[in-house]
Coordinates of C-alpha atoms in Angstrom, one line a residue:
X22 CA 0.0 0.0 0.0
X23 CA 1.2 3.5 -0.9
X24 CA 1.5 5.3 2.4
X25 CA 0.4 9.0 2.5
X26 CA 2.5 10.6 5.2
X27 CA 0.7 12.6 7.9
X28 CA 1.1 16.4 8.3
X29 CA 2.7 16.9 4.9
X30 CA 0.3 19.5 3.6
X31 CA 1.7 22.5 5.5
X32 CA 2.1 25.3 2.9
X33 CA -1.2 26.8 3.8
X34 CA -1.0 26.0 7.5
X35 CA -4.2 27.2 9.2
X36 CA -4.8 30.0 6.8
X37 CA -6.8 27.9 4.3
X38 CA -9.6 25.4 4.4
X39 CA -8.6 21.8 4.6
X40 CA -6.4 20.9 1.6
X41 CA -8.1 19.0 -1.2
X42 CA -5.5 16.3 -0.7
X43 CA -6.6 15.5 2.8
X44 CA -10.0 14.5 1.4
X45 CA -8.6 11.9 -1.0
X46 CA -9.1 8.3 -0.1
X47 CA -6.1 6.1 0.5
X48 CA -7.5 3.8 -2.2
X49 CA -7.1 6.5 -4.8
X50 CA -3.4 6.8 -4.1
X51 CA -3.0 3.1 -4.0
X52 CA -4.7 2.8 -7.4
X53 CA -2.5 5.5 -8.9
X54 CA 0.7 3.9 -7.5
X55 CA -0.4 0.5 -8.9
X56 CA -1.2 2.0 -12.3
X57 CA 2.2 3.7 -12.6
X58 CA 4.1 0.5 -11.5
X59 CA 5.1 1.7 -8.1
X60 CA 6.7 5.0 -9.3
X61 CA 4.5 7.2 -7.2
X62 CA 6.7 8.7 -4.4
X63 CA 6.6 11.3 -1.7
X64 CA 9.0 14.2 -1.7
X65 CA 10.3 16.2 1.3
X66 CA 12.4 19.4 0.7
X67 CA 16.0 19.2 -0.4
X68 CA 17.5 20.3 3.0
X69 CA 15.2 18.2 5.3
X70 CA 18.1 16.0 6.4
X71 CA 19.7 18.9 8.2
X72 CA 16.6 19.7 10.4
X73 CA 15.3 18.3 13.6
X74 CA 11.7 19.4 13.0
X75 CA 10.3 18.4 9.6
X76 CA 6.7 19.2 8.6
X77 CA 5.7 19.7 12.2
X78 CA 7.2 16.4 13.6
X79 CA 10.5 15.6 15.3
X80 CA 13.3 14.1 13.1
X81 CA 16.8 13.0 13.9
X82 CA 19.1 14.9 11.4
X83 CA 20.9 12.6 9.0
X84 CA 24.4 14.2 9.3
X85 CA 26.0 12.4 6.4
X86 CA 23.2 13.2 4.0
X87 CA 23.1 16.8 5.3
X88 CA 26.8 17.3 4.7
X89 CA 26.4 16.0 1.1
X90 CA 23.5 18.3 0.4
X91 CA 25.3 21.3 2.0
X92 CA 28.3 20.6 -0.3
X93 CA 26.0 20.3 -3.3
X94 CA 23.6 23.1 -2.6
X95 CA 25.0 25.3 -5.4
X96 CA 26.2 22.6 -7.7
X97 CA 23.9 22.4 -10.6
X98 CA 24.5 18.7 -11.5
X99 CA 24.0 17.6 -7.9
X100 CA 21.1 19.7 -6.7
X101 CA 18.9 19.3 -9.8
X102 CA 19.2 15.6 -9.8
X103 CA 16.6 15.5 -6.9
X104 CA 12.9 15.6 -7.7
X105 CA 12.3 17.9 -4.7
X106 CA 15.0 20.4 -5.6
X107 CA 14.8 23.6 -7.6
X108 CA 17.4 25.9 -9.0
X109 CA 15.7 29.0 -7.6
X110 CA 14.9 28.0 -4.1
X111 CA 12.0 30.4 -3.5
X112 CA 10.0 27.9 -5.5
X113 CA 10.6 25.4 -2.7
X114 CA 8.9 27.8 -0.2
X115 CA 5.5 29.3 0.4
X116 CA 6.3 32.9 0.3
X117 CA 2.9 33.9 1.6
X118 CA 3.6 32.5 5.0
X119 CA 7.3 31.8 5.1
X120 CA 6.9 28.0 5.1
X121 CA 10.3 26.9 3.9
X122 CA 13.3 24.5 4.3
X123 CA 16.4 26.3 3.1
X124 CA 20.1 26.5 3.7
X125 CA 22.1 29.6 3.8
X126 CA 23.3 29.9 0.2
X127 CA 26.3 32.0 1.2
X128 CA 27.4 29.4 3.7
X129 CA 25.4 26.1 3.5
X130 CA 26.9 24.8 6.7
X131 CA 25.7 27.7 8.7
X132 CA 23.6 26.1 11.5
X133 CA 21.5 29.2 12.0
X134 CA 19.6 28.2 8.9
X135 CA 18.6 24.7 10.2
X136 CA 19.2 24.4 13.9
X137 CA 16.2 25.0 16.3
X138 CA 14.1 27.0 16.4
X139 CA 14.3 26.8 12.6
X140 CA 12.0 24.2 11.2
X141 CA 11.6 22.5 7.8
X142 CA 8.2 22.9 6.1
X143 CA 7.0 21.5 2.9
X144 CA 6.5 24.9 1.3
X145 CA 5.7 24.7 -2.4
X146 CA 7.6 21.4 -3.0
X147 CA 5.0 19.0 -4.5
X148 CA 4.5 16.4 -1.7
X149 CA 4.0 13.6 -4.4
X150 CA 5.7 12.9 -7.7
X151 CA 5.6 10.2 -10.3
X152 CA 9.0 9.2 -11.8
X153 CA 7.7 9.2 -15.3
X154 CA 8.8 6.3 -17.4
X155 CA 6.5 6.8 -20.4
X156 CA 3.2 8.1 -21.8
X157 CA 1.1 5.7 -19.8
X158 CA 2.2 7.3 -16.5
X159 CA 1.1 10.7 -17.7
X160 CA -2.3 9.4 -18.9
X161 CA -2.8 7.9 -15.4
X162 CA -1.8 11.2 -13.7
X163 CA -4.3 13.2 -15.8
X164 CA -7.1 10.7 -14.9
X165 CA -6.2 10.9 -11.2
X166 CA -6.2 14.7 -11.3
X167 CA -9.5 14.9 -13.0
X168 CA -11.1 12.5 -10.5
X169 CA -9.6 13.9 -7.3
X170 CA -8.8 17.6 -8.0
X171 CA -5.2 17.2 -7.1
X172 CA -3.3 19.9 -9.2
X173 CA -0.5 18.8 -11.5
X174 CA 2.8 20.3 -12.3
X175 CA 5.4 19.3 -14.9
X176 CA 9.0 19.1 -13.6
X177 CA 12.0 18.2 -15.6
X178 CA 15.3 19.7 -14.3
X179 CA 13.9 22.4 -12.0
X180 CA 15.5 25.3 -13.7
X181 CA 12.2 27.3 -14.2
X182 CA 12.8 30.9 -13.1
X183 CA 9.0 31.5 -12.7
X184 CA 8.0 28.7 -10.4
X185 CA 5.8 26.9 -12.9
X186 CA 7.1 23.4 -12.0
X187 CA 6.2 23.6 -8.3
X188 CA 3.0 24.1 -6.4
X189 CA 1.8 23.4 -2.9
X190 CA -0.3 20.2 -2.4
X191 CA 0.4 19.1 -6.0
X192 CA 1.4 16.0 -7.8
X193 CA 4.6 16.5 -9.9
X194 CA 5.2 14.7 -13.2
X195 CA 9.0 14.2 -13.1
X196 CA 10.2 13.7 -16.7
X197 CA 13.8 13.9 -15.7
X198 CA 14.6 10.2 -16.4
X199 CA 13.2 10.1 -20.0
X200 CA 16.7 9.9 -21.4
X201 CA 16.5 8.2 -24.8
X202 CA 18.8 9.9 -27.3
X203 CA 19.7 9.1 -30.9
X204 CA 21.4 10.8 -33.9
X205 CA 19.1 10.5 -37.0
X206 CA 21.0 11.1 -40.3
X207 CA 17.7 11.5 -42.3
X208 CA 14.8 12.6 -40.1
X209 CA 11.3 13.0 -41.7
X210 CA 8.5 14.2 -39.4
X211 CA 5.6 11.8 -39.2
X212 CA 3.0 12.5 -41.8
X213 CA 5.2 14.7 -43.9
X214 CA 6.5 14.2 -47.4
X215 CA 9.7 16.2 -47.2
X216 CA 13.4 15.4 -47.7
X217 CA 15.1 14.1 -44.5
X218 CA 17.4 16.3 -42.4
X219 CA 20.0 15.5 -39.8
X220 CA 18.4 15.5 -36.3
X221 CA 18.7 14.5 -32.7
X222 CA 15.7 12.7 -31.2
X223 CA 15.6 12.8 -27.4
X224 CA 13.6 12.1 -24.4
X225 CA 12.2 14.9 -22.3
X226 CA 14.8 14.5 -19.6
X227 CA 17.8 14.7 -22.0
X228 CA 20.0 17.6 -21.1
X229 CA 22.3 19.9 -23.0
X230 CA 25.5 18.4 -21.5
X231 CA 24.8 15.0 -23.2
X232 CA 23.5 16.7 -26.4
X233 CA 26.6 18.8 -26.8
X234 CA 28.8 15.7 -26.3
X235 CA 26.8 13.8 -29.0
X236 CA 27.1 16.8 -31.3
X237 CA 30.9 16.8 -31.0
X238 CA 31.0 13.0 -31.6
X239 CA 29.0 13.4 -34.8
X240 CA 30.6 16.6 -36.0
X241 CA 27.4 18.6 -35.9
X242 CA 26.0 21.6 -34.2
X243 CA 23.1 21.4 -31.7
X244 CA 21.8 24.8 -30.8
X245 CA 21.2 24.9 -27.1
X246 CA 21.3 27.1 -24.0
X247 CA 23.7 28.1 -21.3
X248 CA 23.4 25.4 -18.7
X249 CA 24.5 21.8 -18.9
X250 CA 21.5 20.5 -16.9
X251 CA 18.6 22.2 -18.7
X252 CA 16.3 19.7 -20.5
X253 CA 16.2 20.6 -24.2
X254 CA 12.6 19.2 -24.7
X255 CA 11.0 21.0 -21.8
X256 CA 10.4 24.6 -20.9
X257 CA 13.5 25.8 -22.8
X258 CA 12.2 25.1 -26.3
X259 CA 8.5 25.3 -25.4
X260 CA 9.1 28.9 -24.3
X261 CA 11.3 29.9 -27.2
X262 CA 14.9 28.8 -26.3
X263 CA 17.8 31.2 -26.9
X264 CA 21.5 30.5 -27.4
X265 CA 24.7 32.4 -27.8
X266 CA 24.3 31.6 -31.6
X267 CA 20.7 32.7 -31.8
X268 CA 21.6 35.9 -33.5
X269 CA 22.4 34.1 -36.7
X270 CA 21.0 30.6 -36.2
X271 CA 17.6 31.3 -34.6
X272 CA 15.8 30.2 -31.5
X273 CA 15.2 26.7 -30.3
X274 CA 11.7 26.9 -31.7
X275 CA 13.1 27.5 -35.1
X276 CA 15.0 24.2 -35.1
X277 CA 12.6 21.8 -33.3
X278 CA 11.0 19.4 -35.9
X279 CA 8.6 17.3 -33.9
X280 CA 7.2 16.6 -30.4
X281 CA 5.6 13.6 -28.8
X282 CA 3.2 14.9 -26.2
X283 CA 0.4 13.5 -23.9
X284 CA -2.4 16.1 -23.9
X285 CA -4.7 16.4 -20.9
X286 CA -7.4 14.4 -22.7
X287 CA -5.2 11.4 -22.2
X288 CA -4.0 11.1 -25.8
X289 CA -0.4 10.5 -26.9
X290 CA 0.0 12.8 -29.9
X291 CA 2.6 13.6 -32.5
X292 CA 2.9 17.3 -33.2
X293 CA 4.8 18.7 -36.2
X294 CA 4.0 20.8 -39.3
X295 CA 2.0 18.1 -40.9
X296 CA 0.4 16.3 -37.9
X297 CA -1.5 18.4 -35.3
X298 CA 0.1 21.6 -36.6
X299 CA -2.0 23.7 -34.2
X300 CA -0.5 21.9 -31.2
X301 CA 3.0 22.1 -32.8
X302 CA 2.5 25.9 -33.1
X303 CA 1.6 26.1 -29.4
X304 CA 4.5 24.0 -28.3
X305 CA 6.9 26.2 -30.2
X306 CA 6.9 29.1 -27.8
X307 CA 3.5 28.9 -26.0
X308 CA 5.1 27.9 -22.8
X309 CA 5.8 24.6 -20.9
X310 CA 3.4 22.8 -18.6
X311 CA 0.4 24.2 -20.5
X312 CA -0.7 22.2 -23.5
X313 CA 0.5 18.8 -22.5
X314 CA 3.4 16.8 -21.2
X315 CA 6.2 16.4 -23.8
X316 CA 7.9 13.0 -23.7
X317 CA 10.2 13.3 -26.7
X318 CA 11.3 15.9 -29.2
X319 CA 13.4 16.0 -32.4
X320 CA 15.6 18.9 -33.3
X321 CA 17.5 19.9 -36.4
X322 CA 21.3 19.6 -36.2
X323 CA 23.6 21.2 -38.8
X324 CA 27.2 20.8 -39.8
X325 CA 29.9 21.7 -37.3
X326 CA 31.2 25.2 -37.5
X327 CA 34.1 27.3 -36.2
X328 CA 33.3 30.0 -33.7
X329 CA 35.2 33.2 -33.5
X330 CA 35.3 34.5 -29.9
X331 CA 36.0 37.7 -28.1
X332 CA 36.5 37.2 -24.3
X333 CA 36.4 40.3 -22.3
X334 CA 37.6 40.9 -18.7
X335 CA 37.5 44.2 -16.8
X336 CA 37.3 45.6 -13.3
X337 CA 33.5 46.0 -12.6
X338 CA 33.4 49.4 -10.9
X339 CA 30.2 51.4 -11.5
X340 CA 32.1 53.8 -13.7
X341 CA 33.6 51.0 -15.8
X342 CA 30.3 49.2 -16.2
X343 CA 28.6 52.4 -17.4
X344 CA 31.4 53.2 -19.9
X345 CA 31.5 49.7 -21.3
X346 CA 27.8 49.2 -21.6
X347 CA 27.4 52.4 -23.5
X348 CA 30.1 51.4 -25.9
X349 CA 28.5 48.0 -26.4
X350 CA 25.1 49.6 -27.0
X351 CA 26.6 52.0 -29.6
X352 CA 27.9 49.1 -31.7
X353 CA 25.4 46.3 -31.0
X354 CA 23.3 46.8 -34.1
X355 CA 26.2 46.5 -36.4
X356 CA 27.7 43.6 -34.5
X357 CA 24.4 41.7 -34.6
X358 CA 24.3 42.3 -38.4
X359 CA 27.8 40.9 -38.6
X360 CA 26.9 37.8 -36.6
X361 CA 27.9 38.5 -33.0
X362 CA 26.0 37.2 -30.1
X363 CA 26.8 36.4 -26.5
X364 CA 26.6 37.1 -22.8
X365 CA 27.4 40.3 -20.9
X366 CA 27.7 39.9 -17.1
X367 CA 28.6 43.3 -15.7
X368 CA 29.1 42.5 -12.0
X369 CA 31.5 39.7 -12.9
X370 CA 33.5 42.0 -15.2
X371 CA 32.9 39.5 -18.0
X372 CA 31.7 39.5 -21.6
X373 CA 31.9 36.7 -24.1
X374 CA 30.9 37.2 -27.7
X375 CA 30.7 34.4 -30.3
X376 CA 30.5 34.7 -34.1
X377 CA 29.9 31.7 -36.5
X378 CA 30.0 33.9 -39.6
X379 CA 33.3 35.8 -39.7
X380 CA 36.8 34.6 -40.1
X381 CA 39.5 35.4 -37.5
X382 CA 40.8 38.5 -39.2
X383 CA 37.3 39.9 -39.9
X384 CA 36.3 39.2 -36.3
X385 CA 39.2 41.3 -34.9
X386 CA 38.4 44.1 -37.4
X387 CA 34.7 44.1 -36.5
X388 CA 35.5 44.4 -32.8
X389 CA 37.8 47.4 -33.0
X390 CA 35.4 49.6 -31.1
X391 CA 35.3 47.1 -28.3
X392 CA 39.1 47.1 -28.1
X393 CA 39.1 50.9 -27.9
X394 CA 36.4 51.0 -25.2
X395 CA 38.3 48.5 -23.1
X396 CA 41.5 50.5 -23.4
X397 CA 39.7 53.4 -21.8
X398 CA 38.9 51.3 -18.7
X399 CA 42.0 49.2 -18.6
X400 CA 40.1 46.1 -19.6
X401 CA 41.2 43.4 -21.9
X402 CA 39.8 41.3 -24.8
X403 CA 41.3 38.0 -26.0
X404 CA 40.3 36.8 -29.5
X405 CA 40.3 33.2 -30.4
X406 CA 38.7 30.5 -32.5
X407 CA 36.8 27.5 -31.2
X408 CA 36.6 24.5 -33.5
X409 CA 32.9 23.9 -32.7
X410 CA 30.0 25.2 -30.7
X411 CA 30.5 22.4 -28.1
X412 CA 34.2 23.5 -27.7
X413 CA 33.0 27.1 -27.3
X414 CA 30.5 26.1 -24.7
X415 CA 32.9 24.0 -22.7
X416 CA 35.6 26.8 -22.5
X417 CA 33.5 29.9 -22.0
X418 CA 29.9 29.1 -20.9
X419 CA 30.0 25.9 -18.8
X420 CA 32.7 27.5 -16.6
X421 CA 30.4 30.5 -15.8
X422 CA 26.9 29.2 -15.5
X423 CA 24.3 31.1 -13.5
X424 CA 24.1 30.2 -9.8
X425 CA 21.6 27.7 -8.3
X426 CA 20.5 26.9 -4.8
X427 CA 19.4 30.4 -3.8
X428 CA 16.3 32.6 -4.1
X429 CA 16.6 34.6 -7.3
X430 CA 14.0 36.6 -9.2
X431 CA 14.2 38.8 -12.2
X432 CA 12.6 41.4 -14.5
X433 CA 13.5 41.5 -18.2
X434 CA 12.9 43.2 -21.5
X435 CA 13.6 42.5 -25.2
X436 CA 15.4 45.6 -26.7
X437 CA 14.6 46.2 -30.4
X438 CA 17.3 47.1 -32.9
X439 CA 15.5 50.4 -33.6
X440 CA 15.8 51.5 -30.0
X441 CA 19.6 51.5 -29.7
X442 CA 19.9 55.1 -30.7
X443 CA 17.7 56.2 -27.8
X444 CA 20.2 57.5 -25.2
X445 CA 17.5 57.7 -22.5
X446 CA 16.8 54.0 -23.0
X447 CA 20.5 53.1 -22.9
X448 CA 20.9 55.1 -19.7
X449 CA 17.9 53.3 -18.2
X450 CA 19.4 49.9 -19.1
X451 CA 22.7 50.9 -17.5
X452 CA 20.9 52.1 -14.4
X453 CA 19.1 48.8 -14.1
X454 CA 22.5 47.0 -14.2
X455 CA 23.8 49.2 -11.4
X456 CA 20.8 48.9 -9.2
X457 CA 20.1 45.1 -8.8
X458 CA 21.9 42.1 -7.3
X459 CA 22.6 40.3 -10.6
X460 CA 22.4 42.2 -13.9
X461 CA 22.9 40.4 -17.2
X462 CA 22.5 41.4 -20.9
X463 CA 22.1 38.5 -23.3
X464 CA 22.8 39.4 -26.9
X465 CA 20.7 36.6 -28.2
X466 CA 17.9 38.2 -30.3
X467 CA 17.6 36.3 -33.6
X468 CA 17.7 39.5 -35.7
X469 CA 20.1 38.2 -38.3
X470 CA 18.4 34.8 -38.7
X471 CA 16.1 34.8 -41.7
X472 CA 15.0 31.1 -41.7
X473 CA 12.0 31.4 -39.4
X474 CA 8.6 30.4 -40.8
X475 CA 6.3 32.8 -39.0
X476 CA 4.5 29.9 -37.4
X477 CA 5.9 29.9 -33.9
X478 CA 4.1 31.2 -30.9
X479 CA 6.9 33.4 -29.5
X480 CA 6.2 37.1 -29.4
X481 CA 7.2 38.7 -32.7
X482 CA 9.2 41.1 -30.7
X483 CA 12.0 38.5 -30.6
X484 CA 12.5 38.8 -34.3
X485 CA 13.4 42.5 -34.1
X486 CA 15.4 42.4 -30.9
X487 CA 19.1 42.3 -30.1
X488 CA 19.4 42.4 -26.4
X489 CA 17.5 40.5 -23.7
X490 CA 18.1 42.7 -20.6
X491 CA 17.9 41.1 -17.2
X492 CA 17.8 42.7 -13.8
X493 CA 17.7 40.2 -10.9
X494 CA 17.6 40.3 -7.1
X495 CA 18.8 37.7 -4.6
X496 CA 17.9 37.2 -0.9
X497 CA 18.6 34.5 1.7
X498 CA 16.8 32.0 4.0
X499 CA 16.3 34.6 6.8
X500 CA 14.8 37.4 4.7
X501 CA 11.6 39.0 5.9
X502 CA 8.5 39.4 3.8
X503 CA 9.1 43.2 3.7
X504 CA 12.7 42.7 2.6
X505 CA 11.5 40.5 -0.3
X506 CA 8.7 42.9 -1.1
X507 CA 11.4 45.6 -1.4
X508 CA 13.5 43.5 -3.8
X509 CA 10.5 42.8 -6.0
X510 CA 9.6 46.5 -6.0
X511 CA 13.2 47.3 -6.8
X512 CA 13.0 45.3 -10.0
X513 CA 9.7 47.1 -10.9
X514 CA 11.4 50.4 -10.4
X515 CA 14.4 49.7 -12.7
X516 CA 12.4 47.8 -15.4
X517 CA 9.4 50.1 -15.8
X518 CA 11.3 52.9 -17.5
X519 CA 12.8 50.4 -19.9
X520 CA 9.3 49.0 -20.7
X521 CA 8.0 52.6 -21.2
X522 CA 10.8 53.3 -23.6
X523 CA 10.3 50.2 -25.7
X524 CA 6.5 50.3 -26.6
X525 CA 5.4 47.3 -28.6
X526 CA 8.3 45.1 -27.5
X527 CA 7.9 42.3 -25.0
X528 CA 9.7 39.9 -22.6
X529 CA 10.9 36.3 -22.8
X530 CA 8.3 34.1 -21.1
X531 CA 10.9 31.8 -19.5
X532 CA 13.0 34.6 -18.0
X533 CA 10.6 37.4 -16.9
X534 CA 9.2 39.3 -14.1
X535 CA 6.6 37.1 -12.3
X536 CA 4.5 40.3 -12.1
X537 CA 5.0 41.1 -15.8
X538 CA 2.3 43.7 -16.7
X539 CA 0.0 42.8 -19.5
X540 CA 1.7 39.4 -19.7
X541 CA -0.4 38.0 -22.6
X542 CA 0.9 40.7 -24.9
X543 CA 4.3 40.9 -23.5
X544 CA 5.0 37.1 -23.9
X545 CA 3.0 36.3 -27.0
X546 CA 1.7 39.5 -28.6
X547 CA -0.9 38.8 -31.3
X548 CA -0.4 35.1 -30.9
X549 CA -2.3 34.9 -27.6
X550 CA -5.9 34.5 -28.9
X551 CA -4.8 31.6 -31.1
X552 CA -2.9 30.0 -28.2
X553 CA -5.9 30.4 -25.9
X554 CA -8.1 28.6 -28.4
X555 CA -5.6 25.7 -28.7
X556 CA -5.4 25.5 -24.9
X557 CA -9.2 25.2 -24.7
X558 CA -9.2 22.6 -27.4
X559 CA -6.6 20.2 -25.8
X560 CA -7.2 21.0 -22.1
X561 CA -10.9 22.1 -21.8
X562 CA -11.0 21.1 -18.1
X563 CA -7.9 23.2 -17.3
X564 CA -5.9 20.3 -15.7
X565 CA -2.7 22.1 -16.5
X566 CA -2.4 25.6 -15.0
X567 CA 0.6 27.7 -14.1
X568 CA 1.5 31.3 -13.3
X569 CA 1.0 33.7 -16.2
X570 CA 0.6 30.7 -18.6
X571 CA -1.8 30.6 -21.5
X572 CA -5.3 30.2 -20.0
X573 CA -4.1 31.0 -16.5
X574 CA -6.9 30.9 -13.9
X575 CA -5.3 33.7 -11.9
X576 CA -3.5 34.3 -8.6
X577 CA -6.5 33.5 -6.5
X578 CA -6.1 29.7 -7.3
X579 CA -4.6 28.1 -4.1
X580 CA -1.8 26.4 -6.0
X581 CA -0.4 30.0 -6.6
X582 CA 0.1 30.6 -2.9
X583 CA 3.8 29.9 -3.3
X584 CA 4.2 33.3 -4.9
X585 CA 5.4 36.4 -3.1
X586 CA 2.7 38.7 -1.5
X587 CA 4.2 41.9 -2.9
X588 CA 2.6 45.3 -2.9
X589 CA 2.7 45.4 -6.7
X590 CA 0.9 43.6 -9.5
X591 CA -0.8 40.4 -8.7
X592 CA 0.9 40.2 -5.4
X593 CA -1.5 42.6 -3.7
X594 CA -4.4 40.4 -4.8
X595 CA -2.6 37.3 -3.4
X596 CA -2.1 39.1 -0.1
X597 CA -5.7 40.2 0.1
X598 CA -6.9 36.6 -0.5
X599 CA -4.5 35.3 2.2
X600 CA -5.7 37.9 4.8
X601 CA -9.3 37.1 4.0
X602 CA -8.9 33.5 5.1
X603 CA -7.2 34.2 8.4

């Protein structure tokens, strides 16, 4: 018999009515567990082994396990191998009432985070998950959710910046272990009569690390993102999917050829340009965890290419950051036209540019303004040639991946090429970089890529943009609600001027403010009505729902109580609902 542990539903504490989960019969859980072959499991937060009080009950800390989890708290490959762990740890908490189970990310061995009187609470970690082994498990989960009302979330690697893969009192569908992977020399989408192309076909849990290795082995280029442990079939591609090479080679949605997906009506479907093309459209940018659960995808791979690189280091004083960012802005339109893309991380004093179009001599000539700007701030740039995208990634990106194991939230904006002559806008972007915990500018807009087919769901603003500007704030386990509110409001303060100066643009759905204003237009523009109709076609009962997703039911839904009760945007409505139930 599958044992439902007592006292596990603690996100809402006494502030809400009895959880729907508490009303479910033991026989329902037993039947689900039997149906999925015993792969239904309980999950307790990542750091629970360090605490002596877990979900309201006494527990003897497991010192050996605690030490391992402290050591791996910020290690992407370790932390994100656990079904209960998330890269951005606020999504393991209930921000409306501080129910959490976190370590001190600045010093994970700090006992102040886990010794009494600190306690470990379930927070927004789904208390149950299915280790998905195939489509039948997902079909069973949809049937269970429809019968019992237990909300579902789809979790792959746990990288989601917006908390869409966690929810209190939910059942998680963990696709992490769907790891099939093959190189297909001549892939033809099912139902299509077209010439075959080289492709990778992969399970939903397959991650960039393995894909880049396979690309190197077969002398091809797989276009992927900036973290080894992101799943290529999940939220990355379903939200758009950018890369350091997107400037000239497009977004992930431009190279995905086919999905296998279980829709909420319990059907395993193939989605490509010839079969269920409406669903294919929605999965190419309409957002993950919304239209179904993807089990497999196939992506175009192209011949291996050399990458010219410009690796910048400088001392990140405020004056130097301001000088350099203005110089980069002044040249970015031309550089994008010449094939440059990359990542700018001001606080680290680091910039890496990549170019798959120019030769070495032309690359150095193109970057002459960068050399001059760096000379003025005593910075340095090193030019080089990487023999492949995988080699470029290993040398420059893998060694500088974004942090995990800490609370981290952001606000972002896509910057159109036509706006780079607006000095007021550039000043606002510089100011945003100087007034947040972690600024980053990703030069990943696919403005020089002309191979897109106008049948993807991403906002059209992507096609005219060069920069994806990020302002992020970080806090720690012992922050107060008011401190977090202040950090969220700080992002609103620095991003609103940028939004105002880029009318008609938008934001990247996967990396955006959780209180993004007018999110339907910002994330999808004119595509939203079509996406909503597709959502209603394949999920008429709304079994899949997530924050600011297509067809979102709104912040009043109890599964959204993991979100911060800020004084801005939807947050004020969440706080009002919380107070009304006290």
